[in-house]
PDB file of C-alpha atoms in Angstrom:
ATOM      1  CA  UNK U 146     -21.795  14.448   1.624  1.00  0.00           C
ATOM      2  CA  UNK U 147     -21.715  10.685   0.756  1.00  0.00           C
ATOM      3  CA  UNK U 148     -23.345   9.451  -2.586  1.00  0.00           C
ATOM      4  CA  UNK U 149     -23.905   5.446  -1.637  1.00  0.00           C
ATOM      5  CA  UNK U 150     -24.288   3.114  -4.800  1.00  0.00           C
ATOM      6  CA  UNK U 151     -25.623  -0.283  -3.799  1.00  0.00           C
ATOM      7  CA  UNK U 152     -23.676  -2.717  -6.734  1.00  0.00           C
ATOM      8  CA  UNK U 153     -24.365  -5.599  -4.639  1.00  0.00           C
ATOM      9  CA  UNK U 154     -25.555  -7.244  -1.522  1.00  0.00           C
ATOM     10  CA  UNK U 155     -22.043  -7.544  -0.322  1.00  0.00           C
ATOM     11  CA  UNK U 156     -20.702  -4.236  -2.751  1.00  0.00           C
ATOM     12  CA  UNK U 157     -21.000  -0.812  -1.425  1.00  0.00           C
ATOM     13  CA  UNK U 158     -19.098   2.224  -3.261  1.00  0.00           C
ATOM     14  CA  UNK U 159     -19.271   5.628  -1.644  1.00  0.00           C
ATOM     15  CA  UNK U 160     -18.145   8.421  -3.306  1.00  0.00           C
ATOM     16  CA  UNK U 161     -17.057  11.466  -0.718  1.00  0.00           C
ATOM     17  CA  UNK U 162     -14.811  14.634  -0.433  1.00  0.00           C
ATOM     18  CA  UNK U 163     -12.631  16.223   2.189  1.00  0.00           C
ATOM     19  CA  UNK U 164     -12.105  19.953   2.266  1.00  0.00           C
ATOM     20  CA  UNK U 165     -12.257  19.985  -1.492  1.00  0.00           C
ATOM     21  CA  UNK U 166     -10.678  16.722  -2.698  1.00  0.00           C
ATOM     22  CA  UNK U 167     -12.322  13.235  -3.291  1.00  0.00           C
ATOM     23  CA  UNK U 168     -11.687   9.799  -1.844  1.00  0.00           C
ATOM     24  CA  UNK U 169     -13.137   7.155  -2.393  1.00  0.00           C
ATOM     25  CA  UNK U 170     -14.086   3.974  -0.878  1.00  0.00           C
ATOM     26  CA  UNK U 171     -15.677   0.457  -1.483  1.00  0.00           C
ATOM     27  CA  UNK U 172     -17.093  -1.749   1.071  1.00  0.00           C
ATOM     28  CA  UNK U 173     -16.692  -5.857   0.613  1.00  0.00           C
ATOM     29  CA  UNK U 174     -18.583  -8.311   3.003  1.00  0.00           C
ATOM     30  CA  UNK U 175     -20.088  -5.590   5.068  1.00  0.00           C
ATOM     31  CA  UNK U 176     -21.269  -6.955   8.604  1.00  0.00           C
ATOM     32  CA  UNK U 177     -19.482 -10.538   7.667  1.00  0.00           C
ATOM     33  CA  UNK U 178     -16.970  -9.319  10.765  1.00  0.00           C
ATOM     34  CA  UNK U 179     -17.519  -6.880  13.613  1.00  0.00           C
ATOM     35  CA  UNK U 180     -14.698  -4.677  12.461  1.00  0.00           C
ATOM     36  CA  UNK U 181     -13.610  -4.146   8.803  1.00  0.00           C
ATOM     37  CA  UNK U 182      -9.733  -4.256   7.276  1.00  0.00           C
ATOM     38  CA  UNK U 183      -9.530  -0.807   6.130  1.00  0.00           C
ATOM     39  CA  UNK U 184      -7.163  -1.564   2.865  1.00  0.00           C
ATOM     40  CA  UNK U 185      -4.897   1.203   1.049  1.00  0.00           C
ATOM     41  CA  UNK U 186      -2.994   0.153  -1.531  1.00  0.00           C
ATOM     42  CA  UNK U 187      -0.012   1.387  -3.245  1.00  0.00           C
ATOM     43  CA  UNK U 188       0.420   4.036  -5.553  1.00  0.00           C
ATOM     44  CA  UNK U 189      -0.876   2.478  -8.457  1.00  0.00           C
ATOM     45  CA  UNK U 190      -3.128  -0.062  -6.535  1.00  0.00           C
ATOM     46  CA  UNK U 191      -6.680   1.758  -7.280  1.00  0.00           C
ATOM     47  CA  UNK U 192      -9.569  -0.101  -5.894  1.00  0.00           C
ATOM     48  CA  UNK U 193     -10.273  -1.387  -9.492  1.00  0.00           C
ATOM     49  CA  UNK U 194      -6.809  -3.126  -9.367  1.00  0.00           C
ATOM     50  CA  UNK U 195      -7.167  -4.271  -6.109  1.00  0.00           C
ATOM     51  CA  UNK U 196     -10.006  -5.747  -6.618  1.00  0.00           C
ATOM     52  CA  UNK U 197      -9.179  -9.641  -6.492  1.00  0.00           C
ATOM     53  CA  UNK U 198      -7.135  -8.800  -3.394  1.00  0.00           C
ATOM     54  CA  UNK U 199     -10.122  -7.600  -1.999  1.00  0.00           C
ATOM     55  CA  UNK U 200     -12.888 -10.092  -2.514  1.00  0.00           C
ATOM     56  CA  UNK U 201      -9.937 -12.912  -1.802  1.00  0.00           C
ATOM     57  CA  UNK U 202      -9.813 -11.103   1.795  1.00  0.00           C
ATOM     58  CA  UNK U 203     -13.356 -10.331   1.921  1.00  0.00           C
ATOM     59  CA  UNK U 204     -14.299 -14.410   2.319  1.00  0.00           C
ATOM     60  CA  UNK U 205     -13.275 -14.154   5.506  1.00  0.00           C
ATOM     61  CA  UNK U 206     -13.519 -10.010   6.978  1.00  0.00           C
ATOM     62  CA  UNK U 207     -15.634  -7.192   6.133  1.00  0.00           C
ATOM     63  CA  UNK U 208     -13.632  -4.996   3.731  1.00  0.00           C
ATOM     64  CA  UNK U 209     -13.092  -1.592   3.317  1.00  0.00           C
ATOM     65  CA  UNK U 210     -10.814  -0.421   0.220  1.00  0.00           C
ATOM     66  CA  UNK U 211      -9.896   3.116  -0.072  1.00  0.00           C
ATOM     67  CA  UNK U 212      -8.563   5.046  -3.192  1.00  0.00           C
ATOM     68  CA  UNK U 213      -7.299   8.336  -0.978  1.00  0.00           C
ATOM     69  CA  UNK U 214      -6.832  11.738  -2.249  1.00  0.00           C
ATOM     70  CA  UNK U 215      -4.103  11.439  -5.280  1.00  0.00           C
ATOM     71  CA  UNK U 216      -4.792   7.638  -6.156  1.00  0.00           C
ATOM     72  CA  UNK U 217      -6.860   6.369  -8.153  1.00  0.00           C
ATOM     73  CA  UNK U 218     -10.118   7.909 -10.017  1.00  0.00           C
ATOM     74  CA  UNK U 219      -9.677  10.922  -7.066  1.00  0.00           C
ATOM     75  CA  UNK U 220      -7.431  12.858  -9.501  1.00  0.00           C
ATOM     76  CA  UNK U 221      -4.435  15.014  -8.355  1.00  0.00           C
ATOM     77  CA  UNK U 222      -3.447  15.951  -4.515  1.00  0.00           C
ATOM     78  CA  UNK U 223      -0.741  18.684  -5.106  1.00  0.00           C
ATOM     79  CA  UNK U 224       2.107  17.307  -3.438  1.00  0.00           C
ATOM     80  CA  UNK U 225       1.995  19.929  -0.683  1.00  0.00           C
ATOM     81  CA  UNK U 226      -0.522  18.034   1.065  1.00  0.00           C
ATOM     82  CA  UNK U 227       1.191  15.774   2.938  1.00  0.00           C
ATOM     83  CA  UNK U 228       0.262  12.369   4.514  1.00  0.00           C
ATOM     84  CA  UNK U 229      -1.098  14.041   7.383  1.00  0.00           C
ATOM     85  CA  UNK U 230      -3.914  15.362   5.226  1.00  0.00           C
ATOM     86  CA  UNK U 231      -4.115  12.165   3.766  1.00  0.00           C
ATOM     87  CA  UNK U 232      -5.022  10.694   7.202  1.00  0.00           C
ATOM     88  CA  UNK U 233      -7.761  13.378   8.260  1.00  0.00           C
ATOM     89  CA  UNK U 234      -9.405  12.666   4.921  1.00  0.00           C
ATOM     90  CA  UNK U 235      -9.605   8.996   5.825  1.00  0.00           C
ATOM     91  CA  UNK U 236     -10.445   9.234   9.544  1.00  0.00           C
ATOM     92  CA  UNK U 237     -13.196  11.446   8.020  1.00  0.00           C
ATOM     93  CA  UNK U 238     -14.443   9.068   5.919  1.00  0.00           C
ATOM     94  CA  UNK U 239     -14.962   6.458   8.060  1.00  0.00           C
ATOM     95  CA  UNK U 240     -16.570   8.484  10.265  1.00  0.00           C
ATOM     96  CA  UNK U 241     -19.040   8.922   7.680  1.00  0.00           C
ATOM     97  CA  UNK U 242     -19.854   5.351   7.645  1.00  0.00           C
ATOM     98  CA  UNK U 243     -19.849   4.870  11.071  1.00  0.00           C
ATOM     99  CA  UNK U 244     -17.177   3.351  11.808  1.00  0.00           C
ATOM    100  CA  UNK U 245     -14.863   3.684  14.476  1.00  0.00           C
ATOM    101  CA  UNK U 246     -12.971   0.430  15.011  1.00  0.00           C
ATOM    102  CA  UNK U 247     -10.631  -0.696  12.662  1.00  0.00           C
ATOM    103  CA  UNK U 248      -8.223  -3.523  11.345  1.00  0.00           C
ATOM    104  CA  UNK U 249      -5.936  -1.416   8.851  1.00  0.00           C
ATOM    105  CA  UNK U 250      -3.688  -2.577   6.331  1.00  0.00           C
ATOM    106  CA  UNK U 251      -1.265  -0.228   4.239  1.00  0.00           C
ATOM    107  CA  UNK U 252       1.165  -1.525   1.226  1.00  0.00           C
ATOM    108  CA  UNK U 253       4.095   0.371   0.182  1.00  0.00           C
ATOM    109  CA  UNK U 254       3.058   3.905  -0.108  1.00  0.00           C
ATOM    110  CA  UNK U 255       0.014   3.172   1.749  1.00  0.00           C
ATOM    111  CA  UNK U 256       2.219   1.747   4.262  1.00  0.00           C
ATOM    112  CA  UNK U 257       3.382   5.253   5.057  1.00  0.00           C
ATOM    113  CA  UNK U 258      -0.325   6.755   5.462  1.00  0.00           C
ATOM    114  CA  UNK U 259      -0.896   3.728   7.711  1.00  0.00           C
ATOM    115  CA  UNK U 260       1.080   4.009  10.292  1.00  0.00           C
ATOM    116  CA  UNK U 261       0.709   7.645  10.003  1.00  0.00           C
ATOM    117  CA  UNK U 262      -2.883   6.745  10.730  1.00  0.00           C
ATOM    118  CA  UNK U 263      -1.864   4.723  13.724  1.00  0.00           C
ATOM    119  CA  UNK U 264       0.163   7.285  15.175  1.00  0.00           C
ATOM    120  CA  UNK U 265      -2.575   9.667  15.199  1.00  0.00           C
ATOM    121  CA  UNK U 266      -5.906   8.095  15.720  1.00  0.00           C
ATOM    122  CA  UNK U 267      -7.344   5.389  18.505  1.00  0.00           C
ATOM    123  CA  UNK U 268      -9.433   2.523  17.403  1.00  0.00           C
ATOM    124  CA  UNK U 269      -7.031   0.083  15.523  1.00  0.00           C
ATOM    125  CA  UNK U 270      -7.178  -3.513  16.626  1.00  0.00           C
ATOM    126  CA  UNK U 271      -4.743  -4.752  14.568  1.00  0.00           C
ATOM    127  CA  UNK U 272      -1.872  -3.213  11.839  1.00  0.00           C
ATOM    128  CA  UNK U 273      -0.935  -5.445   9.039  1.00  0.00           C
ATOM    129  CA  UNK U 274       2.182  -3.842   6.325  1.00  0.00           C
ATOM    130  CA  UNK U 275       3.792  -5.186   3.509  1.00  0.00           C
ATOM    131  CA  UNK U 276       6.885  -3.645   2.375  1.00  0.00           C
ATOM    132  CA  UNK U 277       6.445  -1.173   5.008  1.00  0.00           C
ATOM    133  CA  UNK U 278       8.327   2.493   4.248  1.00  0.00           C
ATOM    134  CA  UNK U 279       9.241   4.152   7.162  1.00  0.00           C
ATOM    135  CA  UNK U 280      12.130   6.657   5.117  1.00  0.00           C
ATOM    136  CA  UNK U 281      13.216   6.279   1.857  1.00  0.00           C
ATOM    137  CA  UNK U 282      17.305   5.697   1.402  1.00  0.00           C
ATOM    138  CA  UNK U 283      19.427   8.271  -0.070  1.00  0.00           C
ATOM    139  CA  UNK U 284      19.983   6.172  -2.835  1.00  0.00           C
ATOM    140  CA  UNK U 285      16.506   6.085  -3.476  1.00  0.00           C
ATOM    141  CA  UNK U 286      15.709   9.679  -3.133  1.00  0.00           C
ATOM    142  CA  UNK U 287      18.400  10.259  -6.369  1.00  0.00           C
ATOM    143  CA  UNK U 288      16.237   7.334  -8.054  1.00  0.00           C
ATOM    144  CA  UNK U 289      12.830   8.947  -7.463  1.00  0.00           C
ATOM    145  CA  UNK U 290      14.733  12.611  -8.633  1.00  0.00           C
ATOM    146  CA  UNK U 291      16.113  10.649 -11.618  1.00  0.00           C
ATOM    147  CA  UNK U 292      12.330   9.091 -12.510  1.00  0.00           C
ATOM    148  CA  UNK U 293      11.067  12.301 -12.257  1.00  0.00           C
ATOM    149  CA  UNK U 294      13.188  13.930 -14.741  1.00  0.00           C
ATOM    150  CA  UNK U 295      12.520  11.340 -17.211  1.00  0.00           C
ATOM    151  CA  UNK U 296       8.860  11.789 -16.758  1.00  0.00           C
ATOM    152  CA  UNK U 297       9.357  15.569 -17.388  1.00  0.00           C
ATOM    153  CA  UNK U 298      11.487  15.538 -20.326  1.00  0.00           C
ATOM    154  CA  UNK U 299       9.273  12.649 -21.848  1.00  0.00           C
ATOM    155  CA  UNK U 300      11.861   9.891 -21.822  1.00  0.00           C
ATOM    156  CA  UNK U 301       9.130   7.305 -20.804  1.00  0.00           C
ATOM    157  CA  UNK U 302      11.216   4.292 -21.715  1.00  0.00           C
ATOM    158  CA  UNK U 303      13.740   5.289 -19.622  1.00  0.00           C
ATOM    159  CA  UNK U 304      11.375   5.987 -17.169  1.00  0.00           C
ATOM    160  CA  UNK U 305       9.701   2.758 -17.582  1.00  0.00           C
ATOM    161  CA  UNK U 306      12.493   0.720 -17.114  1.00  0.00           C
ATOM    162  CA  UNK U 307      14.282   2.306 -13.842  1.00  0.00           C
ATOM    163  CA  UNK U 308      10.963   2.043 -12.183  1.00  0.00           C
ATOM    164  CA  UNK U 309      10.582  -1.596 -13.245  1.00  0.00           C
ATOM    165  CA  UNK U 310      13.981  -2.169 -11.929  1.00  0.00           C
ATOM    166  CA  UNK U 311      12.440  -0.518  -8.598  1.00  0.00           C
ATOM    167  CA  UNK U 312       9.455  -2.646  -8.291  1.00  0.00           C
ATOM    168  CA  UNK U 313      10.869  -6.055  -9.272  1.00  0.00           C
ATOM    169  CA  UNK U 314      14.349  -7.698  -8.326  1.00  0.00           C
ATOM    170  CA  UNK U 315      16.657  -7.804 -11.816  1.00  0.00           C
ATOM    171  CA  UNK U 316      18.252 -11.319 -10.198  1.00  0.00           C
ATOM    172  CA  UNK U 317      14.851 -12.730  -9.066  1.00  0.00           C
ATOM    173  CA  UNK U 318      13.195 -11.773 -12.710  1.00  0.00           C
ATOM    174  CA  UNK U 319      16.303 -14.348 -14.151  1.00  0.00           C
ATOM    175  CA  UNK U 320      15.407 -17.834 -12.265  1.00  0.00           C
ATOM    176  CA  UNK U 321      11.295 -16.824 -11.975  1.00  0.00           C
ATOM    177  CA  UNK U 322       9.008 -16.892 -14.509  1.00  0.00           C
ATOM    178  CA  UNK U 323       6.042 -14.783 -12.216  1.00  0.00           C
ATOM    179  CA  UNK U 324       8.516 -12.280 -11.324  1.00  0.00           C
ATOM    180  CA  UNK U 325       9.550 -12.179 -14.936  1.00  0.00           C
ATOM    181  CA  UNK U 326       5.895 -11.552 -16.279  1.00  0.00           C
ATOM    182  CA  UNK U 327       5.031  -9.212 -13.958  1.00  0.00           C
ATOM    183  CA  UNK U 328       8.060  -7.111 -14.400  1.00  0.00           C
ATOM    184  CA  UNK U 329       7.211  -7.037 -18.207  1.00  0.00           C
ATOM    185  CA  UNK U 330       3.316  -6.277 -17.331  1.00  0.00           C
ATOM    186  CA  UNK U 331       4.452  -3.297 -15.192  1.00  0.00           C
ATOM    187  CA  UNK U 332       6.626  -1.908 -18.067  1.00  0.00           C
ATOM    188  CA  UNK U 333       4.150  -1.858 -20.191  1.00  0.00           C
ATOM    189  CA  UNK U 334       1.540  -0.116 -18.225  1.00  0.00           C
ATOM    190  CA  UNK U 335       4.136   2.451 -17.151  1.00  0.00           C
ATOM    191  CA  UNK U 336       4.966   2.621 -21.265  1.00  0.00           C
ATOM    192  CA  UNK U 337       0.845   3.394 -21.937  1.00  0.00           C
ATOM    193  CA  UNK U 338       0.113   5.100 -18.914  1.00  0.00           C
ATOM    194  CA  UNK U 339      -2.424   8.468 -19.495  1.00  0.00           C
ATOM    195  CA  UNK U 340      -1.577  12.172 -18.359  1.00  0.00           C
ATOM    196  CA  UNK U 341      -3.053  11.907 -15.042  1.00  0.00           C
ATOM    197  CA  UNK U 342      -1.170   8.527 -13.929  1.00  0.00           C
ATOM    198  CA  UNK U 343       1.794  10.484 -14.643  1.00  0.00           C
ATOM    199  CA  UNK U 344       0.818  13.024 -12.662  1.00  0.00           C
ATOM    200  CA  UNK U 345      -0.643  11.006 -10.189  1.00  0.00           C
ATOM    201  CA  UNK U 346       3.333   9.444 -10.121  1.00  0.00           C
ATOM    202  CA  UNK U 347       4.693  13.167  -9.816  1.00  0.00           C
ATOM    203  CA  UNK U 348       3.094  14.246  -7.126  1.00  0.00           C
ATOM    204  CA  UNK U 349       2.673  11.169  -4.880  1.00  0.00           C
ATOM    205  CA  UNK U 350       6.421  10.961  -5.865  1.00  0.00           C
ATOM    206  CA  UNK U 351       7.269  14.110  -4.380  1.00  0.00           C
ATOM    207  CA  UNK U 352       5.075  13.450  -1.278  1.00  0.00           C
ATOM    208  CA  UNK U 353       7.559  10.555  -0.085  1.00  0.00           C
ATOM    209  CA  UNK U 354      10.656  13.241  -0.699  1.00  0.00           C
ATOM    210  CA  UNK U 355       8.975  15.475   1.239  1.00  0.00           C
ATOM    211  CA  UNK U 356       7.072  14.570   4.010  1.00  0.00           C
ATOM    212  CA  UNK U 357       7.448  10.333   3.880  1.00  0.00           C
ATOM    213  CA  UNK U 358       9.822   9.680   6.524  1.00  0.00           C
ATOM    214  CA  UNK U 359       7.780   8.029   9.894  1.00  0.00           C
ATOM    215  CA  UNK U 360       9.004   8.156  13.765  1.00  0.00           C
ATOM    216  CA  UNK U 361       9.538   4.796  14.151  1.00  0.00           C
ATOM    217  CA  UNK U 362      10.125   5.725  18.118  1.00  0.00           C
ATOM    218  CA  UNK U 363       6.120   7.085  18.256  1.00  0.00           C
ATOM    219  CA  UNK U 364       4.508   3.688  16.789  1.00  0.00           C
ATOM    220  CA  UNK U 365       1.560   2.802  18.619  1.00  0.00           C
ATOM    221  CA  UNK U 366       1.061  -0.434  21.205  1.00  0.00           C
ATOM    222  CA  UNK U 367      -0.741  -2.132  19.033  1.00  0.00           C
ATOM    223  CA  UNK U 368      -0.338  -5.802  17.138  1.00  0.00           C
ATOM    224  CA  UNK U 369       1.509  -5.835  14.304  1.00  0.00           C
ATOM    225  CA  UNK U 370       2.331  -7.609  11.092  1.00  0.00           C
ATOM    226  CA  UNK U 371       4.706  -6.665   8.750  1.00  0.00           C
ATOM    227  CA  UNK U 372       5.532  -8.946   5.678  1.00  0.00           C
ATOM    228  CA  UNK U 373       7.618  -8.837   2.308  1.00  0.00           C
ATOM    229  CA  UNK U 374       9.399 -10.758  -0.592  1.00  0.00           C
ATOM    230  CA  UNK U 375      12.135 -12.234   0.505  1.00  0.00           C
ATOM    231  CA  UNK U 376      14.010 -10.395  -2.928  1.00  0.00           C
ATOM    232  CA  UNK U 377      12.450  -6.753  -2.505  1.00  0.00           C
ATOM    233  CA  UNK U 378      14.966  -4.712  -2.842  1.00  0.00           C
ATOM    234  CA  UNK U 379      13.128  -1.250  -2.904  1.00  0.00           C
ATOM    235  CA  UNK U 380      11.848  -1.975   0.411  1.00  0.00           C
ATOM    236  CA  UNK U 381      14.438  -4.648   1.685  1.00  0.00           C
ATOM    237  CA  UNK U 382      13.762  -7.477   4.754  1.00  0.00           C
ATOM    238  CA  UNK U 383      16.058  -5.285   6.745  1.00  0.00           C
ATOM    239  CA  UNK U 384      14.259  -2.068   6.226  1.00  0.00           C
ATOM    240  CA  UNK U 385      10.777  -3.980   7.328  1.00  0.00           C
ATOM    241  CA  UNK U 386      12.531  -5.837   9.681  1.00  0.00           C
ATOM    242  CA  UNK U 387      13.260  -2.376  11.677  1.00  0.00           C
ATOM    243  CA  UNK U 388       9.323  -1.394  11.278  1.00  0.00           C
ATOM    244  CA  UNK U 389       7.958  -4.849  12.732  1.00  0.00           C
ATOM    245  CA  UNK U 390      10.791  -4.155  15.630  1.00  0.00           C
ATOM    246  CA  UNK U 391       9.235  -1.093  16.528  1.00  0.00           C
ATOM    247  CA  UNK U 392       6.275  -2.613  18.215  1.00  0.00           C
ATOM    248  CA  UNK U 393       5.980  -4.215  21.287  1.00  0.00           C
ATOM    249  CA  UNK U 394       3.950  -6.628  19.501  1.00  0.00           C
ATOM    250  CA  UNK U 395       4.913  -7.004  15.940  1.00  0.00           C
ATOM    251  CA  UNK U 396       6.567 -10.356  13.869  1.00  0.00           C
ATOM    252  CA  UNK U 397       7.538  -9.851  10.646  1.00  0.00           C
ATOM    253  CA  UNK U 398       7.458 -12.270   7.473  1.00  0.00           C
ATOM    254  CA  UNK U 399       9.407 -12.618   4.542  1.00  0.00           C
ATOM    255  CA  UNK U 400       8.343 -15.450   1.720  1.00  0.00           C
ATOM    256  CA  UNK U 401      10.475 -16.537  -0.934  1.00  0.00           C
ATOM    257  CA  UNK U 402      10.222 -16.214  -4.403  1.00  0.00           C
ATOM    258  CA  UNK U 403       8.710 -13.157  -4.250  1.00  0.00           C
ATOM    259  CA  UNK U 404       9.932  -9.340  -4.248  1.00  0.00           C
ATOM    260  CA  UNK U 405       8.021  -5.635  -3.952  1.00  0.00           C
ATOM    261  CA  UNK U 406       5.366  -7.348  -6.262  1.00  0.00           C
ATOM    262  CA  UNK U 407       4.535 -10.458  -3.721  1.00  0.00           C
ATOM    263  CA  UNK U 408       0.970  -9.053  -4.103  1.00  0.00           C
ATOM    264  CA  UNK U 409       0.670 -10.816  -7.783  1.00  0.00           C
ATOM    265  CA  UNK U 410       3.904 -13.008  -7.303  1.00  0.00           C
ATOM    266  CA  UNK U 411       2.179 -14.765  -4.621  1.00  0.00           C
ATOM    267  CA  UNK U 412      -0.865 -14.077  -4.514  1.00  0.00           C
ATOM    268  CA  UNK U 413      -2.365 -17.130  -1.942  1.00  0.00           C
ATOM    269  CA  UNK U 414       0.100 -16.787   0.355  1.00  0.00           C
ATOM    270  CA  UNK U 415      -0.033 -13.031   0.617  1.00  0.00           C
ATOM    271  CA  UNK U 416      -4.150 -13.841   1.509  1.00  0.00           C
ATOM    272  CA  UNK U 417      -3.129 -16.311   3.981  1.00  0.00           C
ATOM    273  CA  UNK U 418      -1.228 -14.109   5.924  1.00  0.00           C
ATOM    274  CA  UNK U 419      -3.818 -11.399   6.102  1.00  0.00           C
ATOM    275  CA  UNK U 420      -6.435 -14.119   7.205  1.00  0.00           C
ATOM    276  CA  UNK U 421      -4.150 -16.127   9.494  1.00  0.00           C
ATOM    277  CA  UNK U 422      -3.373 -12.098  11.084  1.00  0.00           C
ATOM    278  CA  UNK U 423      -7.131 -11.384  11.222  1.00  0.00           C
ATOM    279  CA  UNK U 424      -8.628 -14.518  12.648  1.00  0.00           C
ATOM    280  CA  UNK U 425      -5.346 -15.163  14.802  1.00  0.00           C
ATOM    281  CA  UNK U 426      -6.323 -13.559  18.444  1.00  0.00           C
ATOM    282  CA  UNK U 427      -3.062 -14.463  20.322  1.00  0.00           C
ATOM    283  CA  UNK U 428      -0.648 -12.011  20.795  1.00  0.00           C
ATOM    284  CA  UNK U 429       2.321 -11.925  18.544  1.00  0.00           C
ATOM    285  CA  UNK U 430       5.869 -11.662  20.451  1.00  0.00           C
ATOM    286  CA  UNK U 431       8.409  -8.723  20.399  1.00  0.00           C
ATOM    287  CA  UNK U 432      10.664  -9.010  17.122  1.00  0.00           C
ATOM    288  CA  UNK U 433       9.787 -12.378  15.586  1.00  0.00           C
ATOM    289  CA  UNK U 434      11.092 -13.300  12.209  1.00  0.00           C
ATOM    290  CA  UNK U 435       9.732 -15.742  10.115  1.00  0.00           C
ATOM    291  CA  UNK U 436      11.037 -16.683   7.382  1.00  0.00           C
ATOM    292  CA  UNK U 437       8.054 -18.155   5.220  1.00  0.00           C
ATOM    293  CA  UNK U 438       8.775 -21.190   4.131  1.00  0.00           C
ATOM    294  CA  UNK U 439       5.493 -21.620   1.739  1.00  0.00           C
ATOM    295  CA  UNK U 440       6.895 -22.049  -1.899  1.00  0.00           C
TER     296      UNK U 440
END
């Protein structure tokens, strides 16, 4: 059952469960486009800290921005649900608001529950990822087994600073300023974060290990954008490269001066390409590469 709060003309938040567990979602623009962007986030992208992302997209698209089970003000989803689940809960959710056709945008871990999503449900116009995740490295899985050790034996600084050195490129944080400042931002949040982030971390965390590797070979024929900082290094260009590949109509962009964090790092450009994706009705061709050349 749906509880609707009106906040504003163009502001809807719905509050709803599936099979036990909450998820949340809040609606930007409603009606300002005939289909919405249905936007997850990452890990530790709640709608609240999404929020200028979404009214910056929302000039131009009706928005949809979800907090699924496990992110967000939803609490914990025991890490034996896997992304599957995830899915169901959102397919029922928008089926509670009536709405069946779809733009759908996924970053980092949402990436994986995206094109999870698309593999399993009809109705997606168009797929837009940045740093997309289709399997996580080996070298990564001892990183994410290392991070949560620290987390359980309460070395938070050193937990802090690997996962800093994750999200944001070392070498990048040297020449740029941005990258530097939001590296430093991140540790600090990750240094104050409550109880429930951490467990939020833990269990979304184990969710990848366990069940976040995608069948590239089973992505839908749909249009698709795919787009990262040129210096990401926890998702590299290659790694998104091989996503964007796997559709017969899918480009992918990387843009300078930017790494896993483009989102704050650069900020306009990442809105351009959304908008430029939304409004842009050709079809893209098989394999493109751009590299961005916006500073």
């Amino acid at each position: 059952m749906s509880k609707l709060h009106s906040l504003s003309f163009d502001h809807q938040y719905h509050r709803l469960s599936f099979e036990g567990f909450p998820i949340h979602l809040k609606e930007y623009s409603k009606g300002l486009t005939e289909v919405p962007l249905v936007f997850i986030g990452g890990a530790f992208q709640n709608i609240t800290q999404v929020e200028k992302l979404s009214n910056a997209i929302a000039e131009k698209s009706w928005v949809i921005t979800i907090d699924t089970p496990g992110n967000g003000d939803t609490g914990i989803l025991p890490h034996t649900y896997g992304f599957d689940f995830i899915c169901r809960a959102i397919h029922s959710a928008l089926k509670s608001l009536g709405v069946d056709r779809i733009n759908l945008m996924g970053c980092s871990y949402g990436s994986i529950i995206a094109m999870r999503y698309a593999q399993k449900y009809l109705g997606i116009d168009k797929l837009i990822l940045a740093s997309a995740m289709a399997e996580l490295p080996r070298e990564l899985e001892y990183d994410f087994n290392l991070l949560l050790f620290q987390l359980e034996w309460n070395r938070i600084e050193e937990f802090a600073d690997g996962f800093t050195n994750l999200m944001t490129n070392p070498e990048l944080r040297q020449t740029n300023r941005i990258a530097r400042l939001t590296a430093d931002k991140l540790k600090h949040a990750l240094l104050n974060a409550n109880t429930g982030i951490k467990e939020q971390f833990k269990h979304n965390t184990l969710r990848i290990l366990l069940d976040g590797k995608t069948d590239l070979s089973l992505m839908p024929d749909v249009e698709a954008t795919i787009f990262t900082g040129e210096h990401d290094h926890f998702v590299p260009v290659e790694a998104n490269l091989k996503v964007a590949n796997s559709f017969k109509n899918g480009r992918f962009i990387a843009v300078p001066g930017a790494d896993h964090m483009i989102h704050v790092e650069k900020f306009k450009r990442m809105i351009e390409i959304i908008h430029d994706t939304l409004m842009d009705s050709e079809e893209t061709v098989e394999g493109t590469f751009t590299m961005d050349r916006a500073a």
